mmCIF file of N, CA and C in Angstrom:
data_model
loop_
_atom_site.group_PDB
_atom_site.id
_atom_site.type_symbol
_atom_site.label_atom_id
_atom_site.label_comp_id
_atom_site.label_asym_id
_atom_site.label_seq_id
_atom_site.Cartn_x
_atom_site.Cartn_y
_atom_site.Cartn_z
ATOM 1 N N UNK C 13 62.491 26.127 -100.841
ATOM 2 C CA UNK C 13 61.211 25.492 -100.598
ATOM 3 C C UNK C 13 61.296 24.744 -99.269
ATOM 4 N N UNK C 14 60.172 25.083 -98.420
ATOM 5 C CA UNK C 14 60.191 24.494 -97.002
ATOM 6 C C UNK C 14 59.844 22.663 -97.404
ATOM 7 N N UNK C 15 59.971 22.082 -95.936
ATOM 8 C CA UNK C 15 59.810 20.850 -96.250
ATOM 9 C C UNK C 15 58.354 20.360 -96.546
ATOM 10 N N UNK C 16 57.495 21.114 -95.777
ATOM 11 C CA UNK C 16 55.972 20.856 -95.988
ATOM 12 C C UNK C 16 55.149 21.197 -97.785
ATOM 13 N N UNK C 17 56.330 22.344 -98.358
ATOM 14 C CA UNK C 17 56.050 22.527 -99.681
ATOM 15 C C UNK C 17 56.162 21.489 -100.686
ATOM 16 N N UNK C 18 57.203 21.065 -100.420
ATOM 17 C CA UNK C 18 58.207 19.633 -100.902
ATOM 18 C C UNK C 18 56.743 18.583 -100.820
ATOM 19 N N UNK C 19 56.650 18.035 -99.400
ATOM 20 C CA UNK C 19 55.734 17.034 -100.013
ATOM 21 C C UNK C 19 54.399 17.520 -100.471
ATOM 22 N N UNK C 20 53.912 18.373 -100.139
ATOM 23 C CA UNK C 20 52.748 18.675 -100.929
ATOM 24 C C UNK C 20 52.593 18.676 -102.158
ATOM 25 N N UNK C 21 53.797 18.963 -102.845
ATOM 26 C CA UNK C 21 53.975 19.173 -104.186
ATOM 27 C C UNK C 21 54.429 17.478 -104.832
ATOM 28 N N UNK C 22 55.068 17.282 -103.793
ATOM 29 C CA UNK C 22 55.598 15.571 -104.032
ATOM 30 C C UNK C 22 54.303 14.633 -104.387
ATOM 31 N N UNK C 23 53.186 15.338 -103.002
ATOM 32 C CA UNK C 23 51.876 14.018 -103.307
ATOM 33 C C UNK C 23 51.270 14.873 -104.363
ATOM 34 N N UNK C 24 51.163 15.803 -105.086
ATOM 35 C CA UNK C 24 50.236 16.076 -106.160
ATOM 36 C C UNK C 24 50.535 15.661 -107.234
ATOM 37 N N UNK C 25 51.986 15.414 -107.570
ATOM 38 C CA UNK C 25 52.238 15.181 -108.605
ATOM 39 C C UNK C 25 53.385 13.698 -108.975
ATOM 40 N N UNK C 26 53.098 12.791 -107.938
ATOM 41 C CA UNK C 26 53.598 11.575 -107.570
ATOM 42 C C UNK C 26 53.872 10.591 -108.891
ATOM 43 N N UNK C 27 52.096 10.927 -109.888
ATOM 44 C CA UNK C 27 51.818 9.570 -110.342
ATOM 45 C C UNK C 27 52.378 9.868 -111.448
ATOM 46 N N UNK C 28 53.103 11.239 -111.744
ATOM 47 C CA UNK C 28 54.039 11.203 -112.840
ATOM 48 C C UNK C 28 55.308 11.841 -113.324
ATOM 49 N N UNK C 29 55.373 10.882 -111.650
ATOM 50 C CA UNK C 29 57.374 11.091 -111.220
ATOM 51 C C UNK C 29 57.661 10.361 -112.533
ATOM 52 N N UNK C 30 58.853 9.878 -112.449
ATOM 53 C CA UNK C 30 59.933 9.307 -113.062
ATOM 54 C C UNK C 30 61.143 8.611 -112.069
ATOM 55 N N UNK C 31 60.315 7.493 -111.565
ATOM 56 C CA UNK C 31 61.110 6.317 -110.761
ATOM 57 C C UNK C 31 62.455 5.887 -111.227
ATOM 58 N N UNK C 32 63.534 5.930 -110.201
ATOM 59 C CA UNK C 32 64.816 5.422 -110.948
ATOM 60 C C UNK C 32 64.738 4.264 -109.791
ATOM 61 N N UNK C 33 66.061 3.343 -110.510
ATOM 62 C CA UNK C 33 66.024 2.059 -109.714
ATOM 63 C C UNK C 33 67.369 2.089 -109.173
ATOM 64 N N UNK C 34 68.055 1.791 -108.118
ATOM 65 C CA UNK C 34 69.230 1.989 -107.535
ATOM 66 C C UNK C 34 70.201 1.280 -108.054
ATOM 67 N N UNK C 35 71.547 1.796 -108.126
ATOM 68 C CA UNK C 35 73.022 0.911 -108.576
ATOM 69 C C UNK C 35 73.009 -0.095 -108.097
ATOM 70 N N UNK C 36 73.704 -1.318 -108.227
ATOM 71 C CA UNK C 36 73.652 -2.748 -107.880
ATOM 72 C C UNK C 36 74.566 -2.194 -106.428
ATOM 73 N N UNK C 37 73.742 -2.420 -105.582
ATOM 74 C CA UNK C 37 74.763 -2.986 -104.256
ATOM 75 C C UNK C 37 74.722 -4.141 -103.838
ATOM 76 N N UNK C 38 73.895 -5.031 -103.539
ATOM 77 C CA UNK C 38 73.593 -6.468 -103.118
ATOM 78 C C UNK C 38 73.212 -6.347 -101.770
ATOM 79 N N UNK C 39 72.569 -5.414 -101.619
ATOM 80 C CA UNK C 39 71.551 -5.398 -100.114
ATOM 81 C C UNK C 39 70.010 -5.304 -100.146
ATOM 82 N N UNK C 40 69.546 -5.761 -101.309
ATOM 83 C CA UNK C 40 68.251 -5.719 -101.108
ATOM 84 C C UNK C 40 67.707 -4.714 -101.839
ATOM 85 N N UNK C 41 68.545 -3.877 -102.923
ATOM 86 C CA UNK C 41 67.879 -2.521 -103.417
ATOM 87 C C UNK C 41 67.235 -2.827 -104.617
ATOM 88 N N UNK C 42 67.149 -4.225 -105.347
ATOM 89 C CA UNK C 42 65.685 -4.439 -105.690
ATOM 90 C C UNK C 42 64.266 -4.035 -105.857
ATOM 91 N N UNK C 43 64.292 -4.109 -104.234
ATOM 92 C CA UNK C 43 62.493 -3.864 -103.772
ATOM 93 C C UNK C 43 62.392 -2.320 -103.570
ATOM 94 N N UNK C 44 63.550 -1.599 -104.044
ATOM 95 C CA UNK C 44 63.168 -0.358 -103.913
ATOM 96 C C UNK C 44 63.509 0.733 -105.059
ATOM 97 N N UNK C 45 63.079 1.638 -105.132
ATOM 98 C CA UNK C 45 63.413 2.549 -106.336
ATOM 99 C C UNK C 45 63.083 4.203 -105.645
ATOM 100 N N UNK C 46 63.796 5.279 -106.264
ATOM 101 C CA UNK C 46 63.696 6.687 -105.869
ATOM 102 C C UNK C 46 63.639 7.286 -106.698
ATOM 103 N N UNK C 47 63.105 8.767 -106.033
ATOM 104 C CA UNK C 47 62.818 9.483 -106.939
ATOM 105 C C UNK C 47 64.023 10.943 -106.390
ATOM 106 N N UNK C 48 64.835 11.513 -106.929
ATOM 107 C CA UNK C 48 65.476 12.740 -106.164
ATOM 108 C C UNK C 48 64.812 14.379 -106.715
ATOM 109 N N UNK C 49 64.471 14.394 -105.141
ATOM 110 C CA UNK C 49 63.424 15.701 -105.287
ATOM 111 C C UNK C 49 64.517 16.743 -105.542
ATOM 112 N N UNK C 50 64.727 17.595 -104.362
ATOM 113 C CA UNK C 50 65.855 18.225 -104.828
ATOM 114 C C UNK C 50 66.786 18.871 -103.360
ATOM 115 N N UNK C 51 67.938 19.452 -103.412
ATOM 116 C CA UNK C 51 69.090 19.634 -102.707
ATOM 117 C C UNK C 51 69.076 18.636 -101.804
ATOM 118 N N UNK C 52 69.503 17.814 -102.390
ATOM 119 C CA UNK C 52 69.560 16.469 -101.387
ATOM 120 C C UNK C 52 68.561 15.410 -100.941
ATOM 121 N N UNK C 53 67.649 15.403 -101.591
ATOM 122 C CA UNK C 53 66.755 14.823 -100.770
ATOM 123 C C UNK C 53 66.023 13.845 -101.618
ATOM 124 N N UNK C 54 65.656 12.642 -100.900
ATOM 125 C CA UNK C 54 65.403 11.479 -101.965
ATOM 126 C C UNK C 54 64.456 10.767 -101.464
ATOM 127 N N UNK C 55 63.187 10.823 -102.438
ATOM 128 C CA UNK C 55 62.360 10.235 -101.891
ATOM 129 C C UNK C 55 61.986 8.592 -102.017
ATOM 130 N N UNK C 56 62.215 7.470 -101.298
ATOM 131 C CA UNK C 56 62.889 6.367 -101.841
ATOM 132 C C UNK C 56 61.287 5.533 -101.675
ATOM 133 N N UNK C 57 60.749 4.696 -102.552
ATOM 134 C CA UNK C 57 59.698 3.801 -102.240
ATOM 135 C C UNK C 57 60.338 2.512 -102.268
ATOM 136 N N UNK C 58 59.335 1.575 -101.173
ATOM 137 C CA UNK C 58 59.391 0.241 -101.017
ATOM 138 C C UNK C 58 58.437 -0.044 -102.024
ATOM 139 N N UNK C 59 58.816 -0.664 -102.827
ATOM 140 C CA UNK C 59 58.113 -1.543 -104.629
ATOM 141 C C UNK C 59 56.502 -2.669 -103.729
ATOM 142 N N UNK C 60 57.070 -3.103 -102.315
ATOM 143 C CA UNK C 60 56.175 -3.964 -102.119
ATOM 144 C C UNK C 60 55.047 -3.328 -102.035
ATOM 145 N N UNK C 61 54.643 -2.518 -100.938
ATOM 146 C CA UNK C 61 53.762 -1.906 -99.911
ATOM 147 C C UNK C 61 53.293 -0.550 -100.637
ATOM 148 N N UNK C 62 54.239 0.042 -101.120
ATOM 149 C CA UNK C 62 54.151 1.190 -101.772
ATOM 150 C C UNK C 62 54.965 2.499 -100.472
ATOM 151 N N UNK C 63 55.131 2.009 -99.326
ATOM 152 C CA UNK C 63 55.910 2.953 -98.212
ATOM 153 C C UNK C 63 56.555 3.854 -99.297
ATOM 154 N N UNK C 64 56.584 5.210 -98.434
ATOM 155 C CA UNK C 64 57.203 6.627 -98.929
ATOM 156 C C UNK C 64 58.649 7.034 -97.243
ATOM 157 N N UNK C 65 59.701 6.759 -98.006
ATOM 158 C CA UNK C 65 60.780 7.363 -97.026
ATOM 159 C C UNK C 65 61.469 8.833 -97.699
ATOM 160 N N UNK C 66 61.497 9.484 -96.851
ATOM 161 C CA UNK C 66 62.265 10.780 -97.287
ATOM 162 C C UNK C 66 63.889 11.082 -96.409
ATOM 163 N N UNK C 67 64.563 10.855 -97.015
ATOM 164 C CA UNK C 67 66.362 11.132 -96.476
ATOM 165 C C UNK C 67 66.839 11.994 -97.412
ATOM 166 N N UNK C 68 67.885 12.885 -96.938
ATOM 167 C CA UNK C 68 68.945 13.286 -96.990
ATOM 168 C C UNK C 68 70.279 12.784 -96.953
ATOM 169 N N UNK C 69 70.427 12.847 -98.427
ATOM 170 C CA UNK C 69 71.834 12.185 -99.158
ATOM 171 C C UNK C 69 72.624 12.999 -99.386
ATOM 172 N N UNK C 70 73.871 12.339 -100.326
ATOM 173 C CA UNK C 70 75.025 13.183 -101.064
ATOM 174 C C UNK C 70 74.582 12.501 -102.701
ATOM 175 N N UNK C 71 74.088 10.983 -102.867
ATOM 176 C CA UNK C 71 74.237 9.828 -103.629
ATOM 177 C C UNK C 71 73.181 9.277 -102.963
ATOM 178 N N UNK C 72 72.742 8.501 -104.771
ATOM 179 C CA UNK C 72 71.664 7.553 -104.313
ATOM 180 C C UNK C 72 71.985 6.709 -103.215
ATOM 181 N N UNK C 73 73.398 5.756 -103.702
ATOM 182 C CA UNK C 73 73.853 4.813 -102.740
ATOM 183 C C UNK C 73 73.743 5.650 -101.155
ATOM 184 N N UNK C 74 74.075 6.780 -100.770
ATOM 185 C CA UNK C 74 74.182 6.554 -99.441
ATOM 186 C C UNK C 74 72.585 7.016 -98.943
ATOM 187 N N UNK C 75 71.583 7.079 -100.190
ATOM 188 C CA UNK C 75 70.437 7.527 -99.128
ATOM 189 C C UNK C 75 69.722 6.109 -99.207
ATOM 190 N N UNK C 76 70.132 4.630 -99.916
ATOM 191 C CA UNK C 76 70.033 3.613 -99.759
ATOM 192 C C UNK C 76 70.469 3.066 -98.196
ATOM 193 N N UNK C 77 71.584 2.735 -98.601
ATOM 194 C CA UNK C 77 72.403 2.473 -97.128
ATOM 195 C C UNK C 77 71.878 3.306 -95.736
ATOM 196 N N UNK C 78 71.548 4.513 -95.994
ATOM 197 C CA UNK C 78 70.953 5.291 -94.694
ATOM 198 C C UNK C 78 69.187 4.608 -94.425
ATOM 199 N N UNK C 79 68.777 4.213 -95.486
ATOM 200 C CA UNK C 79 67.708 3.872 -95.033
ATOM 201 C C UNK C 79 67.493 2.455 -94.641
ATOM 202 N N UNK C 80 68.816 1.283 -95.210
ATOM 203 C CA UNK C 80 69.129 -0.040 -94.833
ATOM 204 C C UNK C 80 69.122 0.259 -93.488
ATOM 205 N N UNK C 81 69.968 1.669 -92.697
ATOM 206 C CA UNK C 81 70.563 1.361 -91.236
ATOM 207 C C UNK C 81 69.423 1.503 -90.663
ATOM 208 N N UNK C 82 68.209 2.136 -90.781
ATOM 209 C CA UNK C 82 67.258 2.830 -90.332
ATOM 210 C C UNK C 82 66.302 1.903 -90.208
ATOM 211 N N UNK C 83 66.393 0.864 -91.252
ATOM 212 C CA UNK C 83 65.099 -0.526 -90.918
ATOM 213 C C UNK C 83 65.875 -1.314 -90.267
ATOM 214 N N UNK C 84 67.251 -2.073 -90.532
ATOM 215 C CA UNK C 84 67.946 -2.973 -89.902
ATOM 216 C C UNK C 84 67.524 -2.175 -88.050
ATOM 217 N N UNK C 85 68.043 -1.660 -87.717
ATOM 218 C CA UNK C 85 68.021 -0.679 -86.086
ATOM 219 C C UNK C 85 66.698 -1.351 -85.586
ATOM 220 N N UNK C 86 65.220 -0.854 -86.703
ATOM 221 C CA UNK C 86 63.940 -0.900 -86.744
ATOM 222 C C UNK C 86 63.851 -2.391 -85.781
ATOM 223 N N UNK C 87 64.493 -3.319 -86.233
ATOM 224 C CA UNK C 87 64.333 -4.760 -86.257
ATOM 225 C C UNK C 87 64.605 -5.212 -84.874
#
């Protein structure tokens, strides 16, 4: 499945994902929770705003941490 299939299919049928909440790291993964679409790929929401990030992981934890480096940089 191409990537444009992925979210199309991601926004149609969003409102009845099945949100997981991330392993305790102590960086803030609280305010966020994911959903893992598939071969790698994780679609992570910010709990505040409702923001949609899409990364490429191995593990929840590192598509956490990849997206910590990606806002920290942001800053």
């Amino acid at each position: 499945m191409d990537f444009d299939s992925l979210i199309h299919m991601f926004l149609k049928h969003k409102d009845g994902l099945k949100w997981m909440n991330f392993p305790k790291i102590g960086c803030g993964e609280r305010y966020f929770d994911y959903y893992y679409a598939e071969r790698g790929l994780y679609v992570i929401r910010y709990k505040i705003t409702g923001a949609l990030y899409f990364l490429e992981a191995t593990s929840p934890k590192e598509a956490f941490m990849k997206l910590k480096k990606i806002l920290d940089d942001a800053i």
